[in-house]
PDB file of C-alpha atoms and ligand atoms in Angstrom:
ATOM      1  CA  UNK Q   1     -20.594  29.498  40.446  1.00  0.00           C
ATOM      2  CA  UNK Q   2     -16.847  30.091  40.513  1.00  0.00           C
ATOM      3  CA  UNK Q   3     -17.081  32.682  37.728  1.00  0.00           C
ATOM      4  CA  UNK Q   4     -19.955  34.370  39.487  1.00  0.00           C
ATOM      5  CA  UNK Q   5     -18.012  34.436  42.779  1.00  0.00           C
ATOM      6  CA  UNK Q   6     -15.084  36.178  41.047  1.00  0.00           C
ATOM      7  CA  UNK Q   7     -17.361  39.153  40.429  1.00  0.00           C
ATOM      8  CA  UNK Q   8     -17.794  40.195  44.076  1.00  0.00           C
ATOM      9  CA  UNK Q   9     -14.116  40.872  44.961  1.00  0.00           C
ATOM     10  CA  UNK Q  10     -13.561  42.444  41.529  1.00  0.00           C
ATOM     11  CA  UNK Q  11     -16.479  44.828  42.061  1.00  0.00           C
ATOM     12  CA  UNK Q  12     -14.977  45.834  45.417  1.00  0.00           C
ATOM     13  CA  UNK Q  13     -11.576  46.506  43.777  1.00  0.00           C
ATOM     14  CA  UNK Q  14     -13.292  48.562  41.048  1.00  0.00           C
ATOM     15  CA  UNK Q  15     -15.154  50.591  43.668  1.00  0.00           C
ATOM     16  CA  UNK Q  16     -11.906  51.482  45.484  1.00  0.00           C
ATOM     17  CA  UNK Q  17     -10.093  52.259  42.226  1.00  0.00           C
ATOM     18  CA  UNK Q  18     -12.902  54.608  41.190  1.00  0.00           C
ATOM     19  CA  UNK Q  19     -12.845  56.254  44.634  1.00  0.00           C
ATOM     20  CA  UNK Q  20      -9.069  56.729  44.196  1.00  0.00           C
ATOM     21  CA  UNK Q  21      -9.628  58.315  40.788  1.00  0.00           C
ATOM     22  CA  UNK Q  22     -12.111  60.786  42.266  1.00  0.00           C
ATOM     23  CA  UNK Q  23     -10.195  61.565  45.456  1.00  0.00           C
ATOM     24  CA  UNK Q  24      -6.599  61.681  44.265  1.00  0.00           C
ATOM     25  CA  UNK Q  25      -5.201  65.199  44.700  1.00  0.00           C
ATOM     26  CA  UNK Q  26      -4.142  67.012  41.517  1.00  0.00           C
ATOM     27  CA  UNK Q  27      -0.649  67.508  42.921  1.00  0.00           C
ATOM     28  CA  UNK Q  28       0.157  63.784  43.070  1.00  0.00           C
ATOM     29  CA  UNK Q  29       2.822  62.515  40.637  1.00  0.00           C
ATOM     30  CA  UNK Q  30       1.052  62.306  37.182  1.00  0.00           C
ATOM     31  CA  UNK Q  31       2.316  58.763  36.675  1.00  0.00           C
ATOM     32  CA  UNK Q  32       0.233  57.703  39.697  1.00  0.00           C
ATOM     33  CA  UNK Q  33      -2.904  59.068  37.983  1.00  0.00           C
ATOM     34  CA  UNK Q  34      -1.945  57.038  34.916  1.00  0.00           C
ATOM     35  CA  UNK Q  35      -1.436  53.849  36.970  1.00  0.00           C
ATOM     36  CA  UNK Q  36      -4.860  54.182  38.615  1.00  0.00           C
ATOM     37  CA  UNK Q  37      -6.553  54.887  35.251  1.00  0.00           C
ATOM     38  CA  UNK Q  38      -4.875  51.750  33.831  1.00  0.00           C
ATOM     39  CA  UNK Q  39      -6.079  49.732  36.860  1.00  0.00           C
ATOM     40  CA  UNK Q  40      -9.593  51.058  36.226  1.00  0.00           C
ATOM     41  CA  UNK Q  41      -9.445  50.120  32.523  1.00  0.00           C
ATOM     42  CA  UNK Q  42      -8.031  46.640  33.149  1.00  0.00           C
ATOM     43  CA  UNK Q  43     -10.507  45.792  35.905  1.00  0.00           C
ATOM     44  CA  UNK Q  44     -13.326  46.949  33.561  1.00  0.00           C
ATOM     45  CA  UNK Q  45     -11.998  44.555  30.897  1.00  0.00           C
ATOM     46  CA  UNK Q  46     -11.827  41.729  33.443  1.00  0.00           C
ATOM     47  CA  UNK Q  47     -15.458  42.359  34.422  1.00  0.00           C
ATOM     48  CA  UNK Q  48     -16.514  42.244  30.736  1.00  0.00           C
ATOM     49  CA  UNK Q  49     -14.735  38.880  30.339  1.00  0.00           C
ATOM     50  CA  UNK Q  50     -16.459  37.479  33.441  1.00  0.00           C
ATOM     51  CA  UNK Q  51     -19.826  38.740  32.169  1.00  0.00           C
ATOM     52  CA  UNK Q  52     -19.161  37.102  28.779  1.00  0.00           C
ATOM     53  CA  UNK Q  53     -18.430  33.724  30.405  1.00  0.00           C
ATOM     54  CA  UNK Q  54     -21.579  34.045  32.542  1.00  0.00           C
ATOM     55  CA  UNK Q  55     -23.663  35.008  29.505  1.00  0.00           C
ATOM     56  CA  UNK Q  56     -22.299  32.078  27.497  1.00  0.00           C
ATOM     57  CA  UNK Q  57     -23.609  29.842  30.284  1.00  0.00           C
ATOM     58  CA  UNK Q  58     -26.948  31.717  30.437  1.00  0.00           C
ATOM     59  CA  UNK Q  59     -27.264  31.347  26.659  1.00  0.00           C
ATOM     60  CA  UNK Q  60     -26.810  27.580  26.875  1.00  0.00           C
ATOM     61  CA  UNK Q  61     -29.279  27.333  29.758  1.00  0.00           C
ATOM     62  CA  UNK Q  62     -31.818  29.540  27.918  1.00  0.00           C
ATOM     63  CA  UNK Q  63     -31.517  32.185  30.652  1.00  0.00           C
ATOM     64  CA  UNK Q  64     -30.172  35.174  28.676  1.00  0.00           C
ATOM     65  CA  UNK Q  65     -32.647  37.955  29.406  1.00  0.00           C
ATOM     66  CA  UNK Q  66     -33.693  40.526  26.818  1.00  0.00           C
ATOM     67  CA  UNK Q  67     -35.607  43.484  28.232  1.00  0.00           C
ATOM     68  CA  UNK Q  68     -36.973  45.480  25.273  1.00  0.00           C
ATOM     69  CA  UNK Q  69     -37.864  49.165  25.646  1.00  0.00           C
ATOM     70  CA  UNK Q  70     -38.300  52.010  23.110  1.00  0.00           C
ATOM     71  CA  UNK Q  71     -34.738  53.013  22.256  1.00  0.00           C
ATOM     72  CA  UNK Q  72     -33.062  55.437  19.854  1.00  0.00           C
ATOM     73  CA  UNK Q  73     -30.796  53.081  17.925  1.00  0.00           C
ATOM     74  CA  UNK Q  74     -28.768  55.833  16.248  1.00  0.00           C
ATOM     75  CA  UNK Q  75     -27.957  57.499  19.573  1.00  0.00           C
ATOM     76  CA  UNK Q  76     -26.883  54.148  20.990  1.00  0.00           C
ATOM     77  CA  UNK Q  77     -24.548  53.572  18.036  1.00  0.00           C
ATOM     78  CA  UNK Q  78     -23.199  57.129  18.273  1.00  0.00           C
ATOM     79  CA  UNK Q  79     -22.179  56.559  21.919  1.00  0.00           C
ATOM     80  CA  UNK Q  80     -20.292  53.397  20.930  1.00  0.00           C
ATOM     81  CA  UNK Q  81     -18.602  55.278  18.055  1.00  0.00           C
ATOM     82  CA  UNK Q  82     -17.367  57.934  20.517  1.00  0.00           C
ATOM     83  CA  UNK Q  83     -15.703  55.189  22.569  1.00  0.00           C
ATOM     84  CA  UNK Q  84     -14.338  53.713  19.321  1.00  0.00           C
ATOM     85  CA  UNK Q  85     -12.708  57.030  18.352  1.00  0.00           C
ATOM     86  CA  UNK Q  86     -10.780  57.026  21.632  1.00  0.00           C
ATOM     87  CA  UNK Q  87      -9.794  53.338  21.330  1.00  0.00           C
ATOM     88  CA  UNK Q  88      -8.667  53.814  17.711  1.00  0.00           C
ATOM     89  CA  UNK Q  89      -6.557  56.812  18.718  1.00  0.00           C
ATOM     90  CA  UNK Q  90      -4.735  54.687  21.292  1.00  0.00           C
ATOM     91  CA  UNK Q  91      -4.071  52.069  18.555  1.00  0.00           C
ATOM     92  CA  UNK Q  92      -2.887  54.707  16.067  1.00  0.00           C
ATOM     93  CA  UNK Q  93      -5.769  53.977  13.671  1.00  0.00           C
ATOM     94  CA  UNK Q  94      -8.286  56.241  11.961  1.00  0.00           C
ATOM     95  CA  UNK Q  95     -11.940  55.961  12.948  1.00  0.00           C
ATOM     96  CA  UNK Q  96     -14.587  57.190  10.510  1.00  0.00           C
ATOM     97  CA  UNK Q  97     -18.346  57.099  10.922  1.00  0.00           C
ATOM     98  CA  UNK Q  98     -21.282  57.964   8.712  1.00  0.00           C
ATOM     99  CA  UNK Q  99     -24.541  57.566  10.601  1.00  0.00           C
ATOM    100  CA  UNK Q 100     -28.002  57.887   9.033  1.00  0.00           C
ATOM    101  CA  UNK Q 101     -29.694  61.260   9.696  1.00  0.00           C
ATOM    102  CA  UNK Q 102     -32.837  59.371  10.755  1.00  0.00           C
ATOM    103  CA  UNK Q 103     -32.998  58.263  14.401  1.00  0.00           C
ATOM    104  CA  UNK Q 104     -35.521  55.414  14.522  1.00  0.00           C
ATOM    105  CA  UNK Q 105     -36.989  54.395  17.871  1.00  0.00           C
ATOM    106  CA  UNK Q 106     -36.806  50.608  18.005  1.00  0.00           C
ATOM    107  CA  UNK Q 107     -37.992  48.188  20.630  1.00  0.00           C
ATOM    108  CA  UNK Q 108     -34.581  47.116  21.945  1.00  0.00           C
ATOM    109  CA  UNK Q 109     -32.693  46.018  25.001  1.00  0.00           C
ATOM    110  CA  UNK Q 110     -30.373  49.040  24.821  1.00  0.00           C
ATOM    111  CA  UNK Q 111     -27.772  47.565  27.155  1.00  0.00           C
ATOM    112  CA  UNK Q 112     -27.477  44.344  25.166  1.00  0.00           C
ATOM    113  CA  UNK Q 113     -27.551  45.948  21.691  1.00  0.00           C
ATOM    114  CA  UNK Q 114     -25.019  48.518  22.928  1.00  0.00           C
ATOM    115  CA  UNK Q 115     -22.865  45.583  23.892  1.00  0.00           C
ATOM    116  CA  UNK Q 116     -23.136  44.160  20.352  1.00  0.00           C
ATOM    117  CA  UNK Q 117     -22.063  47.479  18.764  1.00  0.00           C
ATOM    118  CA  UNK Q 118     -19.246  47.870  21.309  1.00  0.00           C
ATOM    119  CA  UNK Q 119     -18.049  44.305  20.654  1.00  0.00           C
ATOM    120  CA  UNK Q 120     -17.939  44.766  16.856  1.00  0.00           C
ATOM    121  CA  UNK Q 121     -16.239  48.167  17.097  1.00  0.00           C
ATOM    122  CA  UNK Q 122     -13.830  46.895  19.782  1.00  0.00           C
ATOM    123  CA  UNK Q 123     -12.905  43.899  17.590  1.00  0.00           C
ATOM    124  CA  UNK Q 124     -12.419  46.134  14.530  1.00  0.00           C
ATOM    125  CA  UNK Q 125      -9.973  48.309  16.497  1.00  0.00           C
ATOM    126  CA  UNK Q 126      -8.266  45.353  18.181  1.00  0.00           C
ATOM    127  CA  UNK Q 127      -7.709  43.360  14.972  1.00  0.00           C
ATOM    128  CA  UNK Q 128      -6.477  46.357  12.953  1.00  0.00           C
ATOM    129  CA  UNK Q 129      -2.775  47.018  13.220  1.00  0.00           C
ATOM    130  CA  UNK Q 130      -1.495  50.597  13.501  1.00  0.00           C
ATOM    131  CA  UNK Q 131      -2.449  53.141  10.853  1.00  0.00           C
ATOM    132  CA  UNK Q 132      -5.446  51.099   9.744  1.00  0.00           C
ATOM    133  CA  UNK Q 133      -8.971  52.426   9.248  1.00  0.00           C
ATOM    134  CA  UNK Q 134     -12.208  51.516  11.019  1.00  0.00           C
ATOM    135  CA  UNK Q 135     -15.407  52.630   9.400  1.00  0.00           C
ATOM    136  CA  UNK Q 136     -18.904  52.517  10.932  1.00  0.00           C
ATOM    137  CA  UNK Q 137     -22.077  53.359   9.039  1.00  0.00           C
ATOM    138  CA  UNK Q 138     -25.792  53.063   9.607  1.00  0.00           C
ATOM    139  CA  UNK Q 139     -28.755  53.314   7.255  1.00  0.00           C
ATOM    140  CA  UNK Q 140     -32.466  52.569   7.075  1.00  0.00           C
ATOM    141  CA  UNK Q 141     -32.792  49.957   4.346  1.00  0.00           C
ATOM    142  CA  UNK Q 142     -35.495  47.448   3.344  1.00  0.00           C
ATOM    143  CA  UNK Q 143     -37.265  47.558   6.719  1.00  0.00           C
ATOM    144  CA  UNK Q 144     -34.066  47.284   8.754  1.00  0.00           C
ATOM    145  CA  UNK Q 145     -31.816  49.577  10.764  1.00  0.00           C
ATOM    146  CA  UNK Q 146     -28.561  48.438   9.191  1.00  0.00           C
ATOM    147  CA  UNK Q 147     -25.194  48.894  10.872  1.00  0.00           C
ATOM    148  CA  UNK Q 148     -21.892  48.109   9.149  1.00  0.00           C
ATOM    149  CA  UNK Q 149     -18.551  47.931  10.962  1.00  0.00           C
ATOM    150  CA  UNK Q 150     -15.608  47.593   8.558  1.00  0.00           C
ATOM    151  CA  UNK Q 151     -11.873  47.556   9.083  1.00  0.00           C
ATOM    152  CA  UNK Q 152      -8.637  47.225   7.148  1.00  0.00           C
ATOM    153  CA  UNK Q 153      -7.277  44.751   9.695  1.00  0.00           C
ATOM    154  CA  UNK Q 154      -5.917  41.210   9.719  1.00  0.00           C
ATOM    155  CA  UNK Q 155      -9.094  39.642   8.274  1.00  0.00           C
ATOM    156  CA  UNK Q 156     -10.295  36.072   8.779  1.00  0.00           C
ATOM    157  CA  UNK Q 157      -9.139  33.061   6.728  1.00  0.00           C
ATOM    158  CA  UNK Q 158     -12.024  32.055   4.416  1.00  0.00           C
ATOM    159  CA  UNK Q 159     -12.073  28.412   5.612  1.00  0.00           C
ATOM    160  CA  UNK Q 160     -12.598  29.633   9.207  1.00  0.00           C
ATOM    161  CA  UNK Q 161     -15.409  32.117   8.460  1.00  0.00           C
ATOM    162  CA  UNK Q 162     -18.252  29.562   8.906  1.00  0.00           C
ATOM    163  CA  UNK Q 163     -17.106  28.953  12.520  1.00  0.00           C
ATOM    164  CA  UNK Q 164     -16.603  32.563  13.514  1.00  0.00           C
ATOM    165  CA  UNK Q 165     -19.813  32.777  15.607  1.00  0.00           C
ATOM    166  CA  UNK Q 166     -19.142  29.479  17.431  1.00  0.00           C
ATOM    167  CA  UNK Q 167     -18.545  29.535  21.167  1.00  0.00           C
ATOM    168  CA  UNK Q 168     -14.843  30.011  22.095  1.00  0.00           C
ATOM    169  CA  UNK Q 169     -13.804  29.969  18.427  1.00  0.00           C
ATOM    170  CA  UNK Q 170     -10.845  32.237  17.644  1.00  0.00           C
ATOM    171  CA  UNK Q 171      -9.411  32.370  14.129  1.00  0.00           C
ATOM    172  CA  UNK Q 172      -5.794  31.302  13.584  1.00  0.00           C
ATOM    173  CA  UNK Q 173      -4.989  34.881  12.487  1.00  0.00           C
ATOM    174  CA  UNK Q 174      -6.020  36.118  15.965  1.00  0.00           C
ATOM    175  CA  UNK Q 175      -3.144  34.354  17.746  1.00  0.00           C
ATOM    176  CA  UNK Q 176      -1.334  36.903  19.876  1.00  0.00           C
ATOM    177  CA  UNK Q 177      -4.476  39.052  20.326  1.00  0.00           C
ATOM    178  CA  UNK Q 178      -6.272  38.878  23.670  1.00  0.00           C
ATOM    179  CA  UNK Q 179      -9.834  37.579  23.859  1.00  0.00           C
ATOM    180  CA  UNK Q 180     -12.216  34.822  24.918  1.00  0.00           C
ATOM    181  CA  UNK Q 181     -13.917  33.945  21.637  1.00  0.00           C
ATOM    182  CA  UNK Q 182     -17.317  34.589  23.245  1.00  0.00           C
ATOM    183  CA  UNK Q 183     -18.169  38.121  22.062  1.00  0.00           C
ATOM    184  CA  UNK Q 184     -19.485  37.162  18.624  1.00  0.00           C
ATOM    185  CA  UNK Q 185     -21.438  34.151  19.952  1.00  0.00           C
ATOM    186  CA  UNK Q 186     -23.224  36.385  22.454  1.00  0.00           C
ATOM    187  CA  UNK Q 187     -23.689  39.199  19.915  1.00  0.00           C
ATOM    188  CA  UNK Q 188     -25.345  36.806  17.449  1.00  0.00           C
ATOM    189  CA  UNK Q 189     -27.699  35.484  20.122  1.00  0.00           C
ATOM    190  CA  UNK Q 190     -28.662  39.024  21.190  1.00  0.00           C
ATOM    191  CA  UNK Q 191     -29.301  40.225  17.616  1.00  0.00           C
ATOM    192  CA  UNK Q 192     -31.341  37.111  16.782  1.00  0.00           C
ATOM    193  CA  UNK Q 193     -33.381  37.536  19.985  1.00  0.00           C
ATOM    194  CA  UNK Q 194     -34.404  40.924  18.519  1.00  0.00           C
ATOM    195  CA  UNK Q 195     -35.528  39.266  15.245  1.00  0.00           C
ATOM    196  CA  UNK Q 196     -32.398  40.549  13.487  1.00  0.00           C
ATOM    197  CA  UNK Q 197     -29.396  39.110  11.755  1.00  0.00           C
ATOM    198  CA  UNK Q 198     -25.606  39.474  11.882  1.00  0.00           C
ATOM    199  CA  UNK Q 199     -23.281  38.687   8.966  1.00  0.00           C
ATOM    200  CA  UNK Q 200     -19.592  38.788   8.176  1.00  0.00           C
ATOM    201  CA  UNK Q 201     -17.501  39.211   5.036  1.00  0.00           C
ATOM    202  CA  UNK Q 202     -13.741  39.076   5.303  1.00  0.00           C
ATOM    203  CA  UNK Q 203     -10.504  38.539   3.431  1.00  0.00           C
ATOM    204  CA  UNK Q 204      -7.401  37.433   5.238  1.00  0.00           C
ATOM    205  CA  UNK Q 205      -4.866  40.250   5.407  1.00  0.00           C
ATOM    206  CA  UNK Q 206      -7.310  42.745   3.861  1.00  0.00           C
ATOM    207  CA  UNK Q 207      -9.982  43.424   6.471  1.00  0.00           C
ATOM    208  CA  UNK Q 208     -13.482  42.502   7.609  1.00  0.00           C
ATOM    209  CA  UNK Q 209     -17.008  43.817   7.470  1.00  0.00           C
ATOM    210  CA  UNK Q 210     -19.694  42.897  10.020  1.00  0.00           C
ATOM    211  CA  UNK Q 211     -23.313  43.826   9.218  1.00  0.00           C
ATOM    212  CA  UNK Q 212     -26.126  43.946  11.790  1.00  0.00           C
ATOM    213  CA  UNK Q 213     -29.759  44.119  10.672  1.00  0.00           C
ATOM    214  CA  UNK Q 214     -32.381  45.147  13.241  1.00  0.00           C
ATOM    215  CA  UNK Q 215     -36.011  45.145  12.088  1.00  0.00           C
ATOM    216  CA  UNK Q 216     -37.709  48.563  12.052  1.00  0.00           C
ATOM    217  CA  UNK Q 217     -41.096  48.961  13.803  1.00  0.00           C
ATOM    218  CA  UNK Q 218     -43.853  47.449  11.698  1.00  0.00           C
ATOM    219  CA  UNK Q 219     -41.427  45.146   9.848  1.00  0.00           C
ATOM    220  CA  UNK Q 220     -41.740  41.366  10.104  1.00  0.00           C
ATOM    221  CA  UNK Q 221     -39.942  40.076  13.269  1.00  0.00           C
ATOM    222  CA  UNK Q 222     -39.853  43.576  14.917  1.00  0.00           C
TER     223      UNK Q 222
HETATM  224  P1  ADP W 301     -12.502  37.635  20.892  1.00  0.00           P
HETATM  225  O1  ADP W 301     -12.404  38.972  20.216  1.00  0.00           O
HETATM  226  O2  ADP W 301     -12.621  37.710  22.366  1.00  0.00           O
HETATM  227  O3  ADP W 301     -11.457  36.678  20.429  1.00  0.00           O
HETATM  228  P2  ADP W 301     -15.023  37.297  19.471  1.00  0.00           P
HETATM  229  O4  ADP W 301     -16.084  36.269  19.695  1.00  0.00           O
HETATM  230  O5  ADP W 301     -15.427  38.728  19.566  1.00  0.00           O
HETATM  231  O6  ADP W 301     -13.878  36.937  20.472  1.00  0.00           O
HETATM  232  O7  ADP W 301     -14.407  37.031  18.040  1.00  0.00           O
HETATM  233  C1  ADP W 301     -14.093  35.688  17.665  1.00  0.00           C
HETATM  234  C2  ADP W 301     -12.968  35.669  16.664  1.00  0.00           C
HETATM  235  O8  ADP W 301     -13.408  36.251  15.429  1.00  0.00           O
HETATM  236  C3  ADP W 301     -11.750  36.494  17.056  1.00  0.00           C
HETATM  237  O9  ADP W 301     -10.892  35.794  17.924  1.00  0.00           O
HETATM  238  C4  ADP W 301     -11.109  36.722  15.690  1.00  0.00           C
HETATM  239  O10 ADP W 301     -10.429  35.554  15.282  1.00  0.00           O
HETATM  240  C5  ADP W 301     -12.324  36.890  14.786  1.00  0.00           C
HETATM  241  N1  ADP W 301     -12.685  38.309  14.578  1.00  0.00           N
HETATM  242  C6  ADP W 301     -13.732  38.970  15.103  1.00  0.00           C
HETATM  243  N2  ADP W 301     -13.766  40.235  14.664  1.00  0.00           N
HETATM  244  C7  ADP W 301     -12.724  40.373  13.829  1.00  0.00           C
HETATM  245  C8  ADP W 301     -12.208  41.443  13.028  1.00  0.00           C
HETATM  246  N3  ADP W 301     -12.812  42.639  12.988  1.00  0.00           N
HETATM  247  N4  ADP W 301     -11.100  41.218  12.278  1.00  0.00           N
HETATM  248  C9  ADP W 301     -10.491  40.008  12.289  1.00  0.00           C
HETATM  249  N5  ADP W 301     -10.915  38.952  13.006  1.00  0.00           N
HETATM  250  C10 ADP W 301     -12.012  39.128  13.764  1.00  0.00           C
END
């Protein structure tokens, strides 16, 4: 209830910040534009964290809703990659993508699957120190739309890998990085609700690779 109640005042703040962004005259000191953009970005992050806590509760209560519609999975991934390019630039990292030429229409909840892609790409950028590389690829393989998100970041200690999808779990290597430890738990639940699978391979200090498999139309589980 408390978490839910936090959303209303935050949404009001976000509305005013966005109005400021639209209405602020060009002539105003450029640093003011920067401050308002930062307020916009930070309040967006706060809203995502609140939504993650609410979804963790919904997941436990069996209330997480998946609304599947025909959806172009490649286009969805491409949009998330565009955001990733910008995020990686800010972090001083290189972002590469190699998406399949095919654009399969899958029965997906686009908002939720978009959230999974954004979470994996956001983590790859976040956990990769400057001058690292983030690499996203997609392919149609063995009846699945397969998405791989790899990075040359901090990696995950091997003994902690089995717990990485647990609620609130954050690896010891992630100390000092912001987060709630809910993104992967929610991502796994969303992918599995689509009949898919999510996997991780990682080496501490070397980097990580997350793989998402979403069944193509006509495949088992689709
Ligand atoms: P958050 O990012 O908010 O901490 P997540 O549920 O998305 O939560 O991730 C859980 C944990 O998994 C992270 O805290 C981190 O320890 C580890 N992790 C996830 N993605 C990566 C990655 N690309 N590189 C290194 N560690 C990662």
